[in-house]
Amino acid sequence: MSRSTPIIVPEMSILNPARLIDHTLLKPQTTLKQIEQLCEEAVEWGFAAVCVPPAFVERAVACLYGSETAVASVVGFPCGYDSTTSKVRQTEELGSLGCTEIDMVISIGLALSGEFARVEDEIAQIVLASAGAKVKVIIECCYLDRLQKIALTDAVVRAGAAYVKTSTGFGPSGAKVEDVHLLAETAQGRIGVKAAGGIKSLNDLRLMSVAGASRIGTSSGVEIMRQWVASL
């Protein structure tokens, strides 16, 4: 999505964009105090989920106890090249700590090698290990061509995950409208699409939603909500 030429979409009937947002903080320098603030903001605004590093899952679960905000964390993040066994163990541990949503990174190198069956098998093992938690599969679109994105979205569907996700936010580029549209067009409603990476404004969120995203990963959730309130 170009920053030099902003695209403005017509006003949408987003009654409350908060329910689209995964309020995210995954920087390596993240502190416990910042996680607590993240959770307070999530409850205040009613975000769908917080997405936090594995080391902070227990505190996030405690902070959000009794709220409607889910706790998500990451597996194989951000590079995706952990072994499948390691990813399965990570998933099981996060579930035992109270995560109800898992954002996993595929083995990008295997995907680029055309080993889609192996990628699909890994996703299926993560889904099984998640014990009912929603699994969002990050395919890191910036490294893929159109046919690879289509093949991987179909693999995510067959493996039983809940969402295909555009990006980690740590790659060369984040979510792009055209990628979200392609993933949504391929998924055909069988799974959701999560857009993440570089989404910083209400207009960004609207663009991604129009393109087909049903979840938005962003560290700018509070600013987006303030923009939404100001637009009412």
PDB file of C-alpha atoms in Angstrom:
ATOM      1  CA  MET A   1       0.000   0.000   0.000  1.00  0.00           C
ATOM      2  CA  SER A   2       1.572   3.246  -1.090  1.00  0.00           C
ATOM      3  CA  ARG A   3       2.172   5.869   1.597  1.00  0.00           C
ATOM      4  CA  SER A   4       2.925   8.596  -0.940  1.00  0.00           C
ATOM      5  CA  THR A   5      -0.522   8.465  -2.513  1.00  0.00           C
ATOM      6  CA  PRO A   6      -3.117   7.613   0.152  1.00  0.00           C
ATOM      7  CA  ILE A   7      -6.185   5.778  -1.087  1.00  0.00           C
ATOM      8  CA  ILE A   8      -9.437   6.960   0.442  1.00  0.00           C
ATOM      9  CA  VAL A   9     -12.354   4.557   0.472  1.00  0.00           C
ATOM     10  CA  PRO A  10     -16.007   5.501   0.952  1.00  0.00           C
ATOM     11  CA  GLU A  11     -17.327   5.658   4.480  1.00  0.00           C
ATOM     12  CA  MET A  12     -18.074   2.150   5.712  1.00  0.00           C
ATOM     13  CA  SER A  13     -20.504   0.753   8.206  1.00  0.00           C
ATOM     14  CA  ILE A  14     -17.838  -0.448  10.619  1.00  0.00           C
ATOM     15  CA  LEU A  15     -19.964  -0.260  13.747  1.00  0.00           C
ATOM     16  CA  ASN A  16     -16.935  -0.879  15.916  1.00  0.00           C
ATOM     17  CA  PRO A  17     -13.557  -1.613  14.337  1.00  0.00           C
ATOM     18  CA  ALA A  18     -12.244  -2.776  17.715  1.00  0.00           C
ATOM     19  CA  ARG A  19     -13.670  -6.257  17.134  1.00  0.00           C
ATOM     20  CA  LEU A  20     -11.444  -6.580  14.060  1.00  0.00           C
ATOM     21  CA  ILE A  21      -8.249  -5.698  15.900  1.00  0.00           C
ATOM     22  CA  ASP A  22      -5.573  -7.922  17.399  1.00  0.00           C
ATOM     23  CA  HIS A  23      -3.810  -5.397  19.653  1.00  0.00           C
ATOM     24  CA  THR A  24      -0.202  -6.436  19.088  1.00  0.00           C
ATOM     25  CA  LEU A  25       3.128  -5.910  20.817  1.00  0.00           C
ATOM     26  CA  LEU A  26       5.901  -8.255  19.680  1.00  0.00           C
ATOM     27  CA  LYS A  27       9.022  -6.078  19.740  1.00  0.00           C
ATOM     28  CA  PRO A  28      12.032  -7.770  21.382  1.00  0.00           C
ATOM     29  CA  GLN A  29      12.389  -4.898  23.885  1.00  0.00           C
ATOM     30  CA  THR A  30       8.797  -5.292  25.134  1.00  0.00           C
ATOM     31  CA  THR A  31       8.489  -4.961  28.924  1.00  0.00           C
ATOM     32  CA  LEU A  32       6.044  -6.374  31.436  1.00  0.00           C
ATOM     33  CA  LYS A  33       4.660  -2.893  32.111  1.00  0.00           C
ATOM     34  CA  GLN A  34       3.943  -2.433  28.407  1.00  0.00           C
ATOM     35  CA  ILE A  35       2.106  -5.757  28.277  1.00  0.00           C
ATOM     36  CA  GLU A  36      -0.055  -4.716  31.219  1.00  0.00           C
ATOM     37  CA  GLN A  37      -0.841  -1.426  29.475  1.00  0.00           C
ATOM     38  CA  LEU A  38      -1.630  -3.317  26.255  1.00  0.00           C
ATOM     39  CA  CYS A  39      -4.157  -5.447  28.134  1.00  0.00           C
ATOM     40  CA  GLU A  40      -5.722  -2.424  29.837  1.00  0.00           C
ATOM     41  CA  GLU A  41      -6.171  -0.774  26.446  1.00  0.00           C
ATOM     42  CA  ALA A  42      -7.651  -3.958  25.003  1.00  0.00           C
ATOM     43  CA  VAL A  43     -10.294  -4.091  27.713  1.00  0.00           C
ATOM     44  CA  GLU A  44     -11.004  -0.360  27.474  1.00  0.00           C
ATOM     45  CA  TRP A  45     -11.586  -0.458  23.723  1.00  0.00           C
ATOM     46  CA  GLY A  46     -12.920  -3.991  23.404  1.00  0.00           C
ATOM     47  CA  PHE A  47     -10.289  -5.399  21.052  1.00  0.00           C
ATOM     48  CA  ALA A  48     -10.754  -8.915  19.713  1.00  0.00           C
ATOM     49  CA  ALA A  49      -7.403 -10.094  21.053  1.00  0.00           C
ATOM     50  CA  VAL A  50      -4.000  -9.116  22.301  1.00  0.00           C
ATOM     51  CA  CYS A  51      -1.018 -10.731  20.609  1.00  0.00           C
ATOM     52  CA  VAL A  52       1.982 -10.964  22.921  1.00  0.00           C
ATOM     53  CA  PRO A  53       5.349 -12.736  23.105  1.00  0.00           C
ATOM     54  CA  PRO A  54       5.235 -16.213  24.664  1.00  0.00           C
ATOM     55  CA  ALA A  55       7.118 -15.041  27.767  1.00  0.00           C
ATOM     56  CA  PHE A  56       4.233 -12.698  28.642  1.00  0.00           C
ATOM     57  CA  VAL A  57       1.281 -14.988  28.013  1.00  0.00           C
ATOM     58  CA  GLU A  58       0.662 -15.825  31.663  1.00  0.00           C
ATOM     59  CA  ARG A  59       0.509 -12.165  32.662  1.00  0.00           C
ATOM     60  CA  ALA A  60      -1.770 -11.308  29.735  1.00  0.00           C
ATOM     61  CA  VAL A  61      -4.120 -14.158  30.649  1.00  0.00           C
ATOM     62  CA  ALA A  62      -4.261 -12.899  34.231  1.00  0.00           C
ATOM     63  CA  CYS A  63      -4.827  -9.294  33.166  1.00  0.00           C
ATOM     64  CA  LEU A  64      -7.639 -10.242  30.780  1.00  0.00           C
ATOM     65  CA  TYR A  65      -9.402 -12.757  32.998  1.00  0.00           C
ATOM     66  CA  GLY A  66     -13.160 -12.254  32.753  1.00  0.00           C
ATOM     67  CA  SER A  67     -12.950 -10.046  29.670  1.00  0.00           C
ATOM     68  CA  GLU A  68     -14.014 -10.844  26.109  1.00  0.00           C
ATOM     69  CA  THR A  69     -10.531 -10.180  24.730  1.00  0.00           C
ATOM     70  CA  ALA A  70      -8.640 -13.307  23.677  1.00  0.00           C
ATOM     71  CA  VAL A  71      -4.962 -13.926  24.336  1.00  0.00           C
ATOM     72  CA  ALA A  72      -2.886 -14.805  21.274  1.00  0.00           C
ATOM     73  CA  SER A  73       0.795 -15.573  20.993  1.00  0.00           C
ATOM     74  CA  VAL A  74       3.252 -16.635  18.323  1.00  0.00           C
ATOM     75  CA  VAL A  75       4.870 -19.888  17.208  1.00  0.00           C
ATOM     76  CA  GLY A  76       7.965 -20.104  15.008  1.00  0.00           C
ATOM     77  CA  PHE A  77       8.107 -16.329  15.033  1.00  0.00           C
ATOM     78  CA  PRO A  78       9.304 -14.420  13.078  1.00  0.00           C
ATOM     79  CA  CYS A  79      11.335 -16.594  10.681  1.00  0.00           C
ATOM     80  CA  GLY A  80       9.326 -19.835  10.650  1.00  0.00           C
ATOM     81  CA  TYR A  81      12.344 -22.115  10.350  1.00  0.00           C
ATOM     82  CA  ASP A  82      11.964 -23.921  13.691  1.00  0.00           C
ATOM     83  CA  SER A  83      11.419 -27.659  13.365  1.00  0.00           C
ATOM     84  CA  THR A  84       7.861 -28.919  13.296  1.00  0.00           C
ATOM     85  CA  THR A  85       8.477 -30.745  16.577  1.00  0.00           C
ATOM     86  CA  SER A  86       9.562 -27.484  18.187  1.00  0.00           C
ATOM     87  CA  LYS A  87       6.519 -25.631  16.830  1.00  0.00           C
ATOM     88  CA  VAL A  88       4.185 -28.334  18.122  1.00  0.00           C
ATOM     89  CA  ARG A  89       5.734 -28.108  21.591  1.00  0.00           C
ATOM     90  CA  GLN A  90       5.483 -24.325  21.539  1.00  0.00           C
ATOM     91  CA  THR A  91       1.807 -24.609  20.609  1.00  0.00           C
ATOM     92  CA  GLU A  92       1.079 -27.104  23.385  1.00  0.00           C
ATOM     93  CA  GLU A  93       2.840 -24.921  25.944  1.00  0.00           C
ATOM     94  CA  LEU A  94       0.956 -21.793  24.885  1.00  0.00           C
ATOM     95  CA  GLY A  95      -2.331 -23.673  25.146  1.00  0.00           C
ATOM     96  CA  SER A  96      -1.457 -24.842  28.649  1.00  0.00           C
ATOM     97  CA  LEU A  97      -0.777 -21.220  29.632  1.00  0.00           C
ATOM     98  CA  GLY A  98      -4.196 -20.070  28.456  1.00  0.00           C
ATOM     99  CA  CYS A  99      -3.732 -18.932  24.848  1.00  0.00           C
ATOM    100  CA  THR A 100      -6.882 -19.339  22.791  1.00  0.00           C
ATOM    101  CA  GLU A 101      -5.326 -18.047  19.567  1.00  0.00           C
ATOM    102  CA  ILE A 102      -2.029 -19.029  17.943  1.00  0.00           C
ATOM    103  CA  ASP A 103      -0.268 -17.058  15.191  1.00  0.00           C
ATOM    104  CA  MET A 104       2.237 -19.429  13.573  1.00  0.00           C
ATOM    105  CA  VAL A 105       4.808 -18.793  10.850  1.00  0.00           C
ATOM    106  CA  ILE A 106       5.165 -21.376   8.122  1.00  0.00           C
ATOM    107  CA  SER A 107       8.522 -22.686   6.950  1.00  0.00           C
ATOM    108  CA  ILE A 108       8.974 -20.082   4.237  1.00  0.00           C
ATOM    109  CA  GLY A 109      11.984 -21.876   2.797  1.00  0.00           C
ATOM    110  CA  LEU A 110       9.957 -25.047   2.285  1.00  0.00           C
ATOM    111  CA  ALA A 111       7.212 -23.049   0.587  1.00  0.00           C
ATOM    112  CA  LEU A 112       9.709 -21.397  -1.741  1.00  0.00           C
ATOM    113  CA  SER A 113      11.041 -24.881  -2.527  1.00  0.00           C
ATOM    114  CA  GLY A 114       7.564 -25.966  -3.626  1.00  0.00           C
ATOM    115  CA  GLU A 115       7.141 -28.325  -0.660  1.00  0.00           C
ATOM    116  CA  PHE A 116       3.525 -27.323  -0.075  1.00  0.00           C
ATOM    117  CA  ALA A 117       2.505 -30.768   1.196  1.00  0.00           C
ATOM    118  CA  ARG A 118       5.114 -30.555   3.963  1.00  0.00           C
ATOM    119  CA  VAL A 119       3.973 -27.054   4.879  1.00  0.00           C
ATOM    120  CA  GLU A 120       0.368 -28.263   5.003  1.00  0.00           C
ATOM    121  CA  ASP A 121       1.309 -31.216   7.188  1.00  0.00           C
ATOM    122  CA  GLU A 122       3.085 -28.918   9.639  1.00  0.00           C
ATOM    123  CA  ILE A 123       0.073 -26.614   9.833  1.00  0.00           C
ATOM    124  CA  ALA A 124      -2.209 -29.611  10.448  1.00  0.00           C
ATOM    125  CA  GLN A 125       0.031 -30.753  13.308  1.00  0.00           C
ATOM    126  CA  ILE A 126      -0.107 -27.266  14.852  1.00  0.00           C
ATOM    127  CA  VAL A 127      -3.895 -27.221  14.531  1.00  0.00           C
ATOM    128  CA  LEU A 128      -4.092 -30.594  16.279  1.00  0.00           C
ATOM    129  CA  ALA A 129      -1.720 -29.461  19.033  1.00  0.00           C
ATOM    130  CA  SER A 130      -3.697 -26.245  19.552  1.00  0.00           C
ATOM    131  CA  ALA A 131      -6.548 -28.218  21.147  1.00  0.00           C
ATOM    132  CA  GLY A 132      -9.240 -25.988  19.693  1.00  0.00           C
ATOM    133  CA  ALA A 133      -7.429 -22.658  19.781  1.00  0.00           C
ATOM    134  CA  LYS A 134      -7.792 -20.556  16.632  1.00  0.00           C
ATOM    135  CA  VAL A 135      -4.700 -20.970  14.479  1.00  0.00           C
ATOM    136  CA  LYS A 136      -3.676 -18.094  12.211  1.00  0.00           C
ATOM    137  CA  VAL A 137      -1.081 -19.081   9.636  1.00  0.00           C
ATOM    138  CA  ILE A 138       1.435 -16.430   8.593  1.00  0.00           C
ATOM    139  CA  ILE A 139       2.637 -17.048   5.045  1.00  0.00           C
ATOM    140  CA  GLU A 140       4.745 -13.832   4.735  1.00  0.00           C
ATOM    141  CA  CYS A 141       3.396 -12.654   1.396  1.00  0.00           C
ATOM    142  CA  CYS A 142       6.329 -10.359   0.648  1.00  0.00           C
ATOM    143  CA  TYR A 143       8.459 -13.389  -0.256  1.00  0.00           C
ATOM    144  CA  LEU A 144       5.852 -15.139  -2.433  1.00  0.00           C
ATOM    145  CA  ASP A 145       4.501 -14.893  -5.953  1.00  0.00           C
ATOM    146  CA  ARG A 146       0.815 -15.057  -6.827  1.00  0.00           C
ATOM    147  CA  LEU A 147       0.672 -18.813  -7.422  1.00  0.00           C
ATOM    148  CA  GLN A 148       2.518 -19.533  -4.194  1.00  0.00           C
ATOM    149  CA  LYS A 149       0.079 -17.363  -2.227  1.00  0.00           C
ATOM    150  CA  ILE A 150      -2.873 -19.240  -3.764  1.00  0.00           C
ATOM    151  CA  ALA A 151      -1.325 -22.656  -3.128  1.00  0.00           C
ATOM    152  CA  LEU A 152      -0.526 -21.801   0.478  1.00  0.00           C
ATOM    153  CA  THR A 153      -3.971 -20.394   1.184  1.00  0.00           C
ATOM    154  CA  ASP A 154      -5.494 -23.633  -0.073  1.00  0.00           C
ATOM    155  CA  ALA A 155      -3.050 -25.575   2.123  1.00  0.00           C
ATOM    156  CA  VAL A 156      -4.090 -23.520   5.158  1.00  0.00           C
ATOM    157  CA  VAL A 157      -7.740 -24.300   4.440  1.00  0.00           C
ATOM    158  CA  ARG A 158      -7.122 -28.040   4.071  1.00  0.00           C
ATOM    159  CA  ALA A 159      -5.017 -28.137   7.243  1.00  0.00           C
ATOM    160  CA  GLY A 160      -7.930 -26.837   9.304  1.00  0.00           C
ATOM    161  CA  ALA A 161      -6.585 -23.477  10.451  1.00  0.00           C
ATOM    162  CA  ALA A 162      -8.897 -20.562  11.208  1.00  0.00           C
ATOM    163  CA  TYR A 163      -7.069 -17.781   9.330  1.00  0.00           C
ATOM    164  CA  VAL A 164      -4.429 -17.163   6.710  1.00  0.00           C
ATOM    165  CA  LYS A 165      -2.328 -14.139   7.654  1.00  0.00           C
ATOM    166  CA  THR A 166      -0.341 -11.871   5.364  1.00  0.00           C
ATOM    167  CA  SER A 167       2.753 -10.974   7.337  1.00  0.00           C
ATOM    168  CA  THR A 168       4.784 -11.063  10.522  1.00  0.00           C
ATOM    169  CA  GLY A 169       5.459  -7.344  10.397  1.00  0.00           C
ATOM    170  CA  PHE A 170       9.168  -8.182  10.560  1.00  0.00           C
ATOM    171  CA  GLY A 171       9.671  -8.809   6.813  1.00  0.00           C
ATOM    172  CA  PRO A 172      10.660  -6.307   4.099  1.00  0.00           C
ATOM    173  CA  SER A 173       7.021  -5.223   3.757  1.00  0.00           C
ATOM    174  CA  GLY A 174       3.731  -5.768   5.531  1.00  0.00           C
ATOM    175  CA  ALA A 175       0.126  -6.168   4.462  1.00  0.00           C
ATOM    176  CA  LYS A 176      -0.857  -5.059   0.977  1.00  0.00           C
ATOM    177  CA  VAL A 177      -4.424  -4.568  -0.221  1.00  0.00           C
ATOM    178  CA  GLU A 178      -3.856  -6.689  -3.311  1.00  0.00           C
ATOM    179  CA  ASP A 179      -2.554  -9.583  -1.196  1.00  0.00           C
ATOM    180  CA  VAL A 180      -5.511  -9.436   1.171  1.00  0.00           C
ATOM    181  CA  HIS A 181      -7.875  -9.458  -1.796  1.00  0.00           C
ATOM    182  CA  LEU A 182      -6.094 -12.464  -3.337  1.00  0.00           C
ATOM    183  CA  LEU A 183      -6.110 -14.445  -0.089  1.00  0.00           C
ATOM    184  CA  ALA A 184      -9.781 -13.666   0.517  1.00  0.00           C
ATOM    185  CA  GLU A 185     -10.689 -14.507  -3.065  1.00  0.00           C
ATOM    186  CA  THR A 186      -8.868 -17.830  -2.742  1.00  0.00           C
ATOM    187  CA  ALA A 187     -10.271 -18.650   0.686  1.00  0.00           C
ATOM    188  CA  GLN A 188     -13.851 -17.998  -0.479  1.00  0.00           C
ATOM    189  CA  GLY A 189     -15.082 -17.686   3.104  1.00  0.00           C
ATOM    190  CA  ARG A 190     -13.753 -21.086   4.144  1.00  0.00           C
ATOM    191  CA  ILE A 191     -11.346 -19.385   6.553  1.00  0.00           C
ATOM    192  CA  GLY A 192     -10.713 -15.828   7.652  1.00  0.00           C
ATOM    193  CA  VAL A 193      -7.974 -13.510   6.433  1.00  0.00           C
ATOM    194  CA  LYS A 194      -5.800 -11.540   8.833  1.00  0.00           C
ATOM    195  CA  ALA A 195      -3.897  -8.511   7.574  1.00  0.00           C
ATOM    196  CA  ALA A 196      -0.863  -7.414   9.564  1.00  0.00           C
ATOM    197  CA  GLY A 197       2.187  -5.243   9.140  1.00  0.00           C
ATOM    198  CA  GLY A 198       2.168  -1.491   8.565  1.00  0.00           C
ATOM    199  CA  ILE A 199      -1.506  -0.899   9.390  1.00  0.00           C
ATOM    200  CA  LYS A 200      -1.440   2.369  11.283  1.00  0.00           C
ATOM    201  CA  SER A 201      -4.625   4.303  10.541  1.00  0.00           C
ATOM    202  CA  LEU A 202      -8.390   3.947  10.298  1.00  0.00           C
ATOM    203  CA  ASN A 203      -8.105   4.348   6.544  1.00  0.00           C
ATOM    204  CA  ASP A 204      -5.589   1.473   6.421  1.00  0.00           C
ATOM    205  CA  LEU A 205      -8.006  -0.688   8.393  1.00  0.00           C
ATOM    206  CA  ARG A 206     -10.896   0.204   6.109  1.00  0.00           C
ATOM    207  CA  LEU A 207      -8.867  -0.639   3.023  1.00  0.00           C
ATOM    208  CA  MET A 208      -7.942  -4.041   4.416  1.00  0.00           C
ATOM    209  CA  SER A 209     -11.502  -4.729   5.522  1.00  0.00           C
ATOM    210  CA  VAL A 210     -12.902  -3.846   2.092  1.00  0.00           C
ATOM    211  CA  ALA A 211     -10.302  -6.155   0.523  1.00  0.00           C
ATOM    212  CA  GLY A 212     -11.532  -9.037   2.670  1.00  0.00           C
ATOM    213  CA  ALA A 213      -9.669  -9.003   5.984  1.00  0.00           C
ATOM    214  CA  SER A 214     -11.717 -10.107   8.985  1.00  0.00           C
ATOM    215  CA  ARG A 215      -8.889  -9.531  11.477  1.00  0.00           C
ATOM    216  CA  ILE A 216      -6.301  -6.761  11.634  1.00  0.00           C
ATOM    217  CA  GLY A 217      -3.016  -7.121  13.464  1.00  0.00           C
ATOM    218  CA  THR A 218      -1.666  -3.749  14.531  1.00  0.00           C
ATOM    219  CA  SER A 219       0.282  -1.991  17.249  1.00  0.00           C
ATOM    220  CA  SER A 220      -1.690   1.186  16.450  1.00  0.00           C
ATOM    221  CA  GLY A 221      -5.066  -0.015  17.694  1.00  0.00           C
ATOM    222  CA  VAL A 222      -5.617   2.807  20.156  1.00  0.00           C
ATOM    223  CA  GLU A 223      -4.825   5.489  17.557  1.00  0.00           C
ATOM    224  CA  ILE A 224      -7.139   3.775  15.062  1.00  0.00           C
ATOM    225  CA  MET A 225      -9.948   3.762  17.607  1.00  0.00           C
ATOM    226  CA  ARG A 226      -9.400   7.436  18.417  1.00  0.00           C
ATOM    227  CA  GLN A 227      -9.640   8.213  14.713  1.00  0.00           C
ATOM    228  CA  TRP A 228     -12.848   6.196  14.511  1.00  0.00           C
ATOM    229  CA  VAL A 229     -14.385   8.010  17.484  1.00  0.00           C
ATOM    230  CA  ALA A 230     -13.423  11.358  15.942  1.00  0.00           C
ATOM    231  CA  SER A 231     -15.133  10.341  12.691  1.00  0.00           C
ATOM    232  CA  LEU A 232     -18.519   9.623  14.298  1.00  0.00           C
TER     233      LEU A 232
END
